Amino acid sequence: MEYVEDRDADVDLNLVMTGTGRFIEVQGSGEEATFSRTQLNALIDLGEAGIRAITAEQKRALGAGWPF
């Protein structure tokens, strides 16, 4: 995320997952606002979708034989 987007965010969520979908880190804070459990779940779902898309591209670039 670019600085301007990060600076203006109401909520900050760091999400790190393995290529197999296991969590390494989930860290969130309300920078300028609070957030609900429903919103947290939506943020995790969105982050997971992005991580899965990036992982798929990494696998494609490295070749299907890579053991993620």
One Martini backbone bead per residue (centre of mass of N, CA, C, O) as a GRO file, in nm:
protein
   68
    1MET     BB    1   0.098   0.036   0.021
    2GLU     BB    2   0.066   0.348   0.003
    3TYR     BB    3   0.109   0.606   0.208
    4VAL     BB    4  -0.162   0.755   0.164
    5GLU     BB    5  -0.340   0.507   0.220
    6ASP     BB    6  -0.227   0.441   0.500
    7ARG     BB    7  -0.271   0.718   0.640
    8ASP     BB    8  -0.604   0.715   0.569
    9ALA     BB    9  -0.666   0.483   0.743
   10ASP     BB   10  -0.884   0.353   0.985
   11VAL     BB   11  -0.766   0.061   0.933
   12ASP     BB   12  -0.518  -0.182   1.044
   13LEU     BB   13  -0.408  -0.480   0.856
   14ASN     BB   14  -0.213  -0.761   0.929
   15LEU     BB   15  -0.146  -1.032   0.690
   16VAL     BB   16  -0.013  -1.366   0.737
   17MET     BB   17   0.053  -1.641   0.510
   18THR     BB   18   0.057  -1.931   0.387
   19GLY     BB   19   0.026  -2.128   0.100
   20THR     BB   20  -0.191  -2.315   0.283
   21GLY     BB   21  -0.360  -2.102   0.487
   22ARG     BB   22  -0.188  -2.027   0.727
   23PHE     BB   23  -0.126  -1.852   1.007
   24ILE     BB   24   0.112  -1.604   1.125
   25GLU     BB   25  -0.044  -1.312   1.104
   26VAL     BB   26  -0.259  -1.099   1.319
   27GLN     BB   27  -0.293  -0.738   1.280
   28GLY     BB   28  -0.499  -0.492   1.447
   29SER     BB   29  -0.612  -0.140   1.405
   30GLY     BB   30  -0.758   0.155   1.517
   31GLU     BB   31  -0.667   0.456   1.400
   32GLU     BB   32  -0.970   0.626   1.356
   33ALA     BB   33  -1.133   0.357   1.432
   34THR     BB   34  -1.359   0.130   1.473
   35PHE     BB   35  -1.441  -0.232   1.475
   36SER     BB   36  -1.598  -0.511   1.380
   37ARG     BB   37  -1.631  -0.843   1.350
   38THR     BB   38  -1.741  -0.831   1.064
   39GLN     BB   39  -1.509  -0.655   0.953
   40LEU     BB   40  -1.280  -0.844   1.026
   41ASN     BB   41  -1.373  -1.081   0.853
   42ALA     BB   42  -1.360  -0.920   0.586
   43LEU     BB   43  -1.058  -0.854   0.598
   44ILE     BB   44  -0.959  -1.145   0.603
   45ASP     BB   45  -1.092  -1.235   0.339
   46LEU     BB   46  -0.950  -1.028   0.157
   47GLY     BB   47  -0.659  -1.103   0.230
   48GLU     BB   48  -0.675  -1.400   0.148
   49ALA     BB   49  -0.739  -1.351  -0.150
   50GLY     BB   50  -0.477  -1.199  -0.211
   51ILE     BB   51  -0.279  -1.419  -0.123
   52ARG     BB   52  -0.380  -1.638  -0.318
   53ALA     BB   53  -0.317  -1.478  -0.577
   54ILE     BB   54  -0.014  -1.445  -0.528
   55THR     BB   55   0.054  -1.745  -0.493
   56ALA     BB   56  -0.038  -1.832  -0.775
   57GLU     BB   57   0.170  -1.654  -0.926
   58GLN     BB   58   0.421  -1.776  -0.800
   59LYS     BB   59   0.373  -2.064  -0.898
   60ARG     BB   60   0.367  -1.996  -1.196
   61ALA     BB   61   0.655  -1.866  -1.209
   62LEU     BB   62   0.805  -2.132  -1.075
   63GLY     BB   63   0.621  -2.367  -1.094
   64ALA     BB   64   0.430  -2.647  -1.011
   65GLY     BB   65   0.668  -2.797  -0.829
   66TRP     BB   66   0.636  -2.619  -0.598
   67PRO     BB   67   0.637  -2.660  -0.230
   68PHE     BB   68   0.377  -2.497  -0.066
   0.00000   0.00000   0.00000
